[in-house]
Amino acid sequence: MSRSTDAAPGAHRADPGTTDPPGDADPTSPARPNLSGDLDAILVSPPDFRRRSLGYDRLEVDNYVAWVEAELQSSRRETEDVLERYGRCSAELALARQLLAHSPAGQEMVHLTERIGTILQLAADEAAELTDTARAEAERLRAEAEADRTLAAQARERIDAERARLAAEAAQERARLGAEAAERREQLDREAAERRAREAHEAAERIERAAEAARAAQDAETAAAERQLADVRAAVAELERRQEAVRSSLARMADRLDDALAELATTLPTAGLRLEVPQQAAS
């Protein structure tokens, strides 16, 4: 005997172990078990779990196992209830047989109670069979779930090993990139230092050329000034020479004039004229 819920044909029930929305089920895929209380689904169709790269979906398996265990507990309770009712009915049946064995009508009731006892016995056998089948299915699902857990643990170990390997490779790559970056920085620093030295040398050369040009210009200006000064000095010397020549000429003229005046003075009779003439000559 099993507990079942009244549902319309074709109605979709939400599966606690899945996330598929209503209406998205594939009509060609195996039917998923009804986790709302249909114990017959365990015996009629196998569970259909989503596949993952390392086995079944663990959440679906855990939900299914929990549901099966709950159904088994419910089946056990129902079986115990049926057996208890069967025991009571058997006792009542035995008592009824004893009471009805003393009358003709009771003989017919005895046959009826025997059929009822047979029905109850069949029901008890069916309940026991369902219980055993559900227990075996639960054990199988537990074994599969344990195998999935083992596979998941192995997968986690592989993932951890892969993560460690990737972390080591990433550390090596970071170290390599860091070394390359340091080498590149040193190279850039060297190039920058060389560029600064080259620029400083070029600037010094430009300054030296400018200084040489300034010295050359100053030398040219000095030479021009010296030439001008020499020209001026030559002109002054020429003027002094001419002045000296003029002085000499004037001195000679004065001497000749003095001689002429002296000679004239000897020839003139009056002294007044002698005095006037020297005064005019002196002026």
mmCIF file of C-alpha atoms in Angstrom:
data_model
loop_
_atom_site.group_PDB
_atom_site.id
_atom_site.type_symbol
_atom_site.label_atom_id
_atom_site.label_comp_id
_atom_site.label_asym_id
_atom_site.label_seq_id
_atom_site.Cartn_x
_atom_site.Cartn_y
_atom_site.Cartn_z
ATOM 1 C CA MET A 1 0.000 0.000 0.000
ATOM 2 C CA SER A 2 1.292 3.483 -0.800
ATOM 3 C CA ARG A 3 0.325 7.044 -0.169
ATOM 4 C CA SER A 4 -0.607 8.959 -3.317
ATOM 5 C CA THR A 5 -1.903 12.431 -3.973
ATOM 6 C CA ASP A 6 -4.840 13.224 -6.208
ATOM 7 C CA ALA A 7 -3.565 15.053 -9.265
ATOM 8 C CA ALA A 8 -5.062 15.652 -12.687
ATOM 9 C CA PRO A 9 -3.537 13.642 -15.545
ATOM 10 C CA GLY A 10 -0.665 15.492 -17.184
ATOM 11 C CA ALA A 11 -0.343 17.979 -14.317
ATOM 12 C CA HIS A 12 3.217 19.040 -13.547
ATOM 13 C CA ARG A 13 4.525 18.836 -10.002
ATOM 14 C CA ALA A 14 7.434 20.918 -8.755
ATOM 15 C CA ASP A 15 10.403 18.668 -8.129
ATOM 16 C CA PRO A 16 12.336 19.735 -4.987
ATOM 17 C CA GLY A 17 15.572 18.399 -6.507
ATOM 18 C CA THR A 18 15.273 20.281 -9.807
ATOM 19 C CA THR A 19 14.958 23.833 -10.999
ATOM 20 C CA ASP A 20 13.134 23.172 -14.280
ATOM 21 C CA PRO A 21 10.145 25.505 -14.686
ATOM 22 C CA PRO A 22 6.741 23.980 -15.532
ATOM 23 C CA GLY A 23 6.319 23.208 -19.204
ATOM 24 C CA ASP A 24 10.058 22.892 -19.935
ATOM 25 C CA ALA A 25 10.290 19.104 -19.494
ATOM 26 C CA ASP A 26 11.447 17.151 -22.529
ATOM 27 C CA PRO A 27 8.609 14.776 -23.578
ATOM 28 C CA THR A 28 11.158 12.273 -24.908
ATOM 29 C CA SER A 29 13.185 12.109 -21.640
ATOM 30 C CA PRO A 30 12.360 9.542 -18.924
ATOM 31 C CA ALA A 31 9.685 10.645 -16.512
ATOM 32 C CA ARG A 32 11.022 12.255 -13.368
ATOM 33 C CA PRO A 33 9.728 10.800 -10.099
ATOM 34 C CA ASN A 34 6.996 12.641 -8.291
ATOM 35 C CA LEU A 35 8.571 13.692 -5.014
ATOM 36 C CA SER A 36 5.218 14.654 -3.515
ATOM 37 C CA GLY A 37 4.383 11.165 -2.238
ATOM 38 C CA ASP A 38 4.097 8.719 -5.151
ATOM 39 C CA LEU A 39 5.947 5.707 -3.796
ATOM 40 C CA ASP A 40 4.844 3.706 -6.867
ATOM 41 C CA ALA A 41 7.150 5.910 -8.973
ATOM 42 C CA ILE A 42 10.129 4.244 -7.303
ATOM 43 C CA LEU A 43 8.982 0.834 -8.477
ATOM 44 C CA VAL A 44 7.640 1.799 -11.908
ATOM 45 C CA SER A 45 10.328 4.102 -13.343
ATOM 46 C CA PRO A 46 13.949 4.714 -12.315
ATOM 47 C CA PRO A 47 14.933 8.210 -11.183
ATOM 48 C CA ASP A 48 16.123 10.592 -13.873
ATOM 49 C CA PHE A 49 18.856 12.873 -12.529
ATOM 50 C CA ARG A 50 20.663 15.613 -14.360
ATOM 51 C CA ARG A 51 24.094 14.594 -15.511
ATOM 52 C CA ARG A 52 27.145 16.596 -14.482
ATOM 53 C CA SER A 53 30.723 16.358 -15.654
ATOM 54 C CA LEU A 54 31.587 14.220 -12.611
ATOM 55 C CA GLY A 55 28.304 12.288 -12.148
ATOM 56 C CA TYR A 56 24.744 13.106 -11.210
ATOM 57 C CA ASP A 57 23.586 16.379 -9.786
ATOM 58 C CA ARG A 58 24.394 15.984 -6.094
ATOM 59 C CA LEU A 59 21.494 18.167 -4.935
ATOM 60 C CA GLU A 60 18.989 16.109 -6.916
ATOM 61 C CA VAL A 61 20.450 12.847 -5.585
ATOM 62 C CA ASP A 62 20.364 14.093 -1.983
ATOM 63 C CA ASN A 63 16.792 15.321 -2.391
ATOM 64 C CA TYR A 64 15.758 12.044 -3.993
ATOM 65 C CA VAL A 65 17.393 9.953 -1.260
ATOM 66 C CA ALA A 66 15.747 12.093 1.430
ATOM 67 C CA TRP A 67 12.399 11.692 -0.301
ATOM 68 C CA VAL A 68 12.836 7.904 -0.650
ATOM 69 C CA GLU A 69 13.776 7.590 3.015
ATOM 70 C CA ALA A 70 10.713 9.637 3.966
ATOM 71 C CA GLU A 71 8.561 7.411 1.753
ATOM 72 C CA LEU A 72 10.087 4.315 3.340
ATOM 73 C CA GLN A 73 9.291 5.635 6.792
ATOM 74 C CA SER A 74 5.751 6.396 5.679
ATOM 75 C CA SER A 75 5.469 2.937 4.095
ATOM 76 C CA ARG A 76 6.744 1.334 7.284
ATOM 77 C CA ARG A 77 4.159 3.217 9.297
ATOM 78 C CA GLU A 78 1.419 2.250 6.865
ATOM 79 C CA THR A 79 2.630 -1.370 6.867
ATOM 80 C CA GLU A 80 2.651 -1.441 10.644
ATOM 81 C CA ASP A 81 -0.827 0.066 10.649
ATOM 82 C CA VAL A 82 -2.027 -2.509 8.116
ATOM 83 C CA LEU A 83 -0.435 -5.331 10.098
ATOM 84 C CA GLU A 84 -1.978 -4.008 13.277
ATOM 85 C CA ARG A 85 -5.384 -3.826 11.631
ATOM 86 C CA TYR A 86 -4.751 -7.234 10.135
ATOM 87 C CA GLY A 87 -4.030 -8.616 13.584
ATOM 88 C CA ARG A 88 -7.168 -7.057 14.999
ATOM 89 C CA CYS A 89 -9.213 -8.270 12.069
ATOM 90 C CA SER A 90 -7.724 -11.759 12.402
ATOM 91 C CA ALA A 91 -8.639 -11.855 16.072
ATOM 92 C CA GLU A 92 -12.108 -10.556 15.331
ATOM 93 C CA LEU A 93 -12.393 -13.048 12.477
ATOM 94 C CA ALA A 94 -11.463 -15.960 14.724
ATOM 95 C CA LEU A 95 -13.993 -14.794 17.276
ATOM 96 C CA ALA A 96 -16.631 -14.380 14.575
ATOM 97 C CA ARG A 97 -15.920 -17.881 13.293
ATOM 98 C CA GLN A 98 -16.436 -19.264 16.741
ATOM 99 C CA LEU A 99 -19.663 -17.331 17.173
ATOM 100 C CA LEU A 100 -21.046 -18.119 13.723
ATOM 101 C CA ALA A 101 -20.120 -21.811 13.728
ATOM 102 C CA HIS A 102 -23.262 -22.583 15.744
ATOM 103 C CA SER A 103 -25.853 -21.362 13.148
ATOM 104 C CA PRO A 104 -26.560 -22.066 9.451
ATOM 105 C CA ALA A 105 -26.263 -18.388 8.600
ATOM 106 C CA GLY A 106 -22.989 -18.348 10.453
ATOM 107 C CA GLN A 107 -21.562 -20.966 8.075
ATOM 108 C CA GLU A 108 -21.962 -18.560 5.176
ATOM 109 C CA MET A 109 -20.384 -15.732 7.202
ATOM 110 C CA VAL A 110 -17.400 -17.976 7.903
ATOM 111 C CA HIS A 111 -16.707 -18.260 4.169
ATOM 112 C CA LEU A 112 -17.079 -14.476 3.846
ATOM 113 C CA THR A 113 -14.649 -13.820 6.668
ATOM 114 C CA GLU A 114 -12.176 -16.243 5.117
ATOM 115 C CA ARG A 115 -12.249 -14.219 1.902
ATOM 116 C CA ILE A 116 -11.752 -11.037 3.920
ATOM 117 C CA GLY A 117 -8.817 -12.653 5.696
ATOM 118 C CA THR A 118 -7.340 -13.640 2.338
ATOM 119 C CA ILE A 119 -7.701 -10.061 1.093
ATOM 120 C CA LEU A 120 -6.066 -8.707 4.236
ATOM 121 C CA GLN A 121 -3.259 -11.249 3.917
ATOM 122 C CA LEU A 122 -2.683 -10.215 0.299
ATOM 123 C CA ALA A 123 -2.674 -6.575 1.350
ATOM 124 C CA ALA A 124 -0.123 -7.298 4.056
ATOM 125 C CA ASP A 125 2.031 -9.243 1.604
ATOM 126 C CA GLU A 126 1.809 -6.408 -0.891
ATOM 127 C CA ALA A 127 2.754 -3.867 1.765
ATOM 128 C CA ALA A 128 5.712 -5.999 2.853
ATOM 129 C CA GLU A 129 6.808 -6.414 -0.763
ATOM 130 C CA LEU A 130 6.541 -2.673 -1.357
ATOM 131 C CA THR A 131 8.513 -2.028 1.804
ATOM 132 C CA ASP A 132 11.257 -4.468 0.798
ATOM 133 C CA THR A 133 11.395 -3.064 -2.726
ATOM 134 C CA ALA A 134 11.559 0.507 -1.457
ATOM 135 C CA ARG A 135 14.250 -0.473 1.055
ATOM 136 C CA ALA A 136 16.326 -2.111 -1.702
ATOM 137 C CA GLU A 137 15.860 0.939 -3.940
ATOM 138 C CA ALA A 138 16.889 3.217 -1.082
ATOM 139 C CA GLU A 139 19.988 1.119 -0.447
ATOM 140 C CA ARG A 140 20.847 1.258 -4.148
ATOM 141 C CA LEU A 141 20.379 5.023 -4.198
ATOM 142 C CA ARG A 142 22.496 5.344 -1.059
ATOM 143 C CA ALA A 143 25.244 3.324 -2.740
ATOM 144 C CA GLU A 144 24.997 5.480 -5.864
ATOM 145 C CA ALA A 145 24.991 8.636 -3.757
ATOM 146 C CA GLU A 146 28.043 7.401 -1.849
ATOM 147 C CA ALA A 147 29.747 6.610 -5.160
ATOM 148 C CA ASP A 148 28.856 10.093 -6.384
ATOM 149 C CA ARG A 149 30.267 11.558 -3.158
ATOM 150 C CA THR A 150 33.459 9.578 -3.702
ATOM 151 C CA LEU A 151 33.662 10.816 -7.290
ATOM 152 C CA ALA A 152 32.967 14.340 -6.098
ATOM 153 C CA ALA A 153 35.729 14.057 -3.474
ATOM 154 C CA GLN A 154 38.136 12.768 -6.113
ATOM 155 C CA ALA A 155 37.056 15.568 -8.424
ATOM 156 C CA ARG A 156 37.634 18.084 -5.634
ATOM 157 C CA GLU A 157 41.099 16.633 -5.086
ATOM 158 C CA ARG A 158 41.827 16.917 -8.802
ATOM 159 C CA ILE A 159 40.452 20.440 -8.834
ATOM 160 C CA ASP A 160 42.569 21.365 -5.794
ATOM 161 C CA ALA A 161 45.653 19.872 -7.446
ATOM 162 C CA GLU A 162 44.865 21.724 -10.673
ATOM 163 C CA ARG A 163 44.273 24.929 -8.710
ATOM 164 C CA ALA A 164 47.615 24.484 -6.930
ATOM 165 C CA ARG A 165 49.334 23.834 -10.259
ATOM 166 C CA LEU A 166 47.733 26.899 -11.820
ATOM 167 C CA ALA A 167 48.658 28.970 -8.758
ATOM 168 C CA ALA A 168 52.280 27.796 -9.047
ATOM 169 C CA GLU A 169 52.313 28.593 -12.763
ATOM 170 C CA ALA A 170 50.751 31.984 -12.050
ATOM 171 C CA ALA A 171 53.409 32.674 -9.396
ATOM 172 C CA GLN A 172 56.159 31.696 -11.844
ATOM 173 C CA GLU A 173 54.587 33.865 -14.528
ATOM 174 C CA ARG A 174 54.334 36.786 -12.098
ATOM 175 C CA ALA A 175 57.982 36.304 -11.142
ATOM 176 C CA ARG A 176 59.002 36.161 -14.806
ATOM 177 C CA LEU A 177 56.980 39.242 -15.668
ATOM 178 C CA GLY A 178 58.392 41.020 -12.616
ATOM 179 C CA ALA A 179 61.950 40.177 -13.697
ATOM 180 C CA GLU A 180 61.210 41.324 -17.249
ATOM 181 C CA ALA A 181 59.650 44.521 -15.923
ATOM 182 C CA ALA A 182 62.687 45.166 -13.683
ATOM 183 C CA GLU A 183 65.051 44.522 -16.590
ATOM 184 C CA ARG A 184 62.969 46.775 -18.812
ATOM 185 C CA ARG A 185 63.000 49.502 -16.140
ATOM 186 C CA GLU A 186 66.793 49.209 -15.854
ATOM 187 C CA GLN A 187 67.110 49.419 -19.636
ATOM 188 C CA LEU A 188 64.839 52.464 -19.734
ATOM 189 C CA ASP A 189 66.831 54.041 -16.904
ATOM 190 C CA ARG A 190 70.072 53.399 -18.800
ATOM 191 C CA GLU A 191 68.603 54.817 -21.995
ATOM 192 C CA ALA A 192 67.279 57.834 -20.099
ATOM 193 C CA ALA A 193 70.695 58.381 -18.459
ATOM 194 C CA GLU A 194 72.430 58.057 -21.832
ATOM 195 C CA ARG A 195 69.903 60.422 -23.387
ATOM 196 C CA ARG A 196 70.415 62.945 -20.570
ATOM 197 C CA ALA A 197 74.201 62.636 -20.903
ATOM 198 C CA ARG A 198 73.955 63.062 -24.675
ATOM 199 C CA GLU A 199 71.675 66.058 -24.302
ATOM 200 C CA ALA A 200 74.000 67.545 -21.677
ATOM 201 C CA HIS A 201 76.993 67.001 -23.989
ATOM 202 C CA GLU A 202 75.130 68.552 -26.907
ATOM 203 C CA ALA A 203 74.094 71.464 -24.698
ATOM 204 C CA ALA A 204 77.704 71.887 -23.557
ATOM 205 C CA GLU A 205 78.856 71.822 -27.182
ATOM 206 C CA ARG A 206 76.216 74.394 -28.090
ATOM 207 C CA ILE A 207 77.316 76.557 -25.166
ATOM 208 C CA GLU A 208 80.968 76.127 -26.166
ATOM 209 C CA ARG A 209 80.172 77.033 -29.773
ATOM 210 C CA ALA A 210 78.176 80.017 -28.584
ATOM 211 C CA ALA A 211 81.052 81.042 -26.310
ATOM 212 C CA GLU A 212 83.525 80.622 -29.164
ATOM 213 C CA ALA A 213 81.255 82.649 -31.417
ATOM 214 C CA ALA A 214 80.971 85.284 -28.693
ATOM 215 C CA ARG A 215 84.757 85.280 -28.232
ATOM 216 C CA ALA A 216 85.221 85.499 -32.001
ATOM 217 C CA ALA A 217 82.753 88.355 -32.182
ATOM 218 C CA GLN A 218 84.455 90.037 -29.228
ATOM 219 C CA ASP A 219 87.861 89.482 -30.839
ATOM 220 C CA ALA A 220 86.518 90.896 -34.095
ATOM 221 C CA GLU A 221 85.091 93.875 -32.258
ATOM 222 C CA THR A 222 88.365 94.284 -30.343
ATOM 223 C CA ALA A 223 90.352 94.064 -33.572
ATOM 224 C CA ALA A 224 88.035 96.571 -35.210
ATOM 225 C CA ALA A 225 88.366 98.848 -32.191
ATOM 226 C CA GLU A 226 92.122 98.436 -32.233
ATOM 227 C CA ARG A 227 92.144 99.221 -35.953
ATOM 228 C CA GLN A 228 89.988 102.250 -35.322
ATOM 229 C CA LEU A 229 92.256 103.224 -32.433
ATOM 230 C CA ALA A 230 95.298 102.745 -34.658
ATOM 231 C CA ASP A 231 93.643 104.832 -37.349
ATOM 232 C CA VAL A 232 92.818 107.500 -34.777
ATOM 233 C CA ARG A 233 96.337 107.360 -33.410
ATOM 234 C CA ALA A 234 97.699 107.574 -36.952
ATOM 235 C CA ALA A 235 95.412 110.504 -37.667
ATOM 236 C CA VAL A 236 96.477 112.157 -34.399
ATOM 237 C CA ALA A 237 100.122 111.509 -35.253
ATOM 238 C CA GLU A 238 99.523 112.931 -38.702
ATOM 239 C CA LEU A 239 97.844 115.947 -37.158
ATOM 240 C CA GLU A 240 100.680 116.310 -34.661
ATOM 241 C CA ARG A 241 103.170 115.959 -37.530
ATOM 242 C CA ARG A 242 101.316 118.557 -39.543
ATOM 243 C CA GLN A 243 101.027 120.752 -36.460
ATOM 244 C CA GLU A 244 104.756 120.382 -35.868
ATOM 245 C CA ALA A 245 105.386 121.153 -39.524
ATOM 246 C CA VAL A 246 103.158 124.193 -39.239
ATOM 247 C CA ARG A 247 104.966 125.231 -36.072
ATOM 248 C CA SER A 248 108.300 124.746 -37.781
ATOM 249 C CA SER A 249 107.079 126.679 -40.780
ATOM 250 C CA LEU A 250 105.733 129.410 -38.534
ATOM 251 C CA ALA A 251 108.983 129.438 -36.590
ATOM 252 C CA ARG A 252 110.940 129.780 -39.827
ATOM 253 C CA MET A 253 108.574 132.444 -41.035
ATOM 254 C CA ALA A 254 108.934 134.202 -37.675
ATOM 255 C CA ASP A 255 112.705 133.970 -37.933
ATOM 256 C CA ARG A 256 112.627 135.321 -41.463
ATOM 257 C CA LEU A 257 110.233 138.002 -40.348
ATOM 258 C CA ASP A 258 112.481 138.883 -37.447
ATOM 259 C CA ASP A 259 115.423 139.051 -39.812
ATOM 260 C CA ALA A 260 113.418 141.160 -42.203
ATOM 261 C CA LEU A 261 112.273 143.445 -39.417
ATOM 262 C CA ALA A 262 115.748 143.716 -38.081
ATOM 263 C CA GLU A 263 117.018 144.553 -41.499
ATOM 264 C CA LEU A 264 114.168 146.940 -41.984
ATOM 265 C CA ALA A 265 114.842 148.533 -38.649
ATOM 266 C CA THR A 266 118.327 149.363 -39.641
ATOM 267 C CA THR A 267 117.089 151.085 -42.678
ATOM 268 C CA LEU A 268 114.187 153.059 -41.226
ATOM 269 C CA PRO A 269 115.012 156.450 -39.706
ATOM 270 C CA THR A 270 112.480 156.662 -36.971
ATOM 271 C CA ALA A 271 112.250 154.484 -33.889
ATOM 272 C CA GLY A 272 108.502 154.730 -33.752
ATOM 273 C CA LEU A 273 108.191 152.789 -36.916
ATOM 274 C CA ARG A 274 110.600 150.179 -35.539
ATOM 275 C CA LEU A 275 108.464 149.718 -32.527
ATOM 276 C CA GLU A 276 105.193 149.531 -34.441
ATOM 277 C CA VAL A 277 106.394 146.944 -36.832
ATOM 278 C CA PRO A 278 107.500 144.417 -34.133
ATOM 279 C CA GLN A 279 104.197 144.895 -32.337
ATOM 280 C CA GLN A 280 102.306 144.115 -35.515
ATOM 281 C CA ALA A 281 104.532 141.100 -36.117
ATOM 282 C CA ALA A 282 103.954 139.897 -32.588
ATOM 283 C CA SER A 283 100.216 140.207 -33.019
#
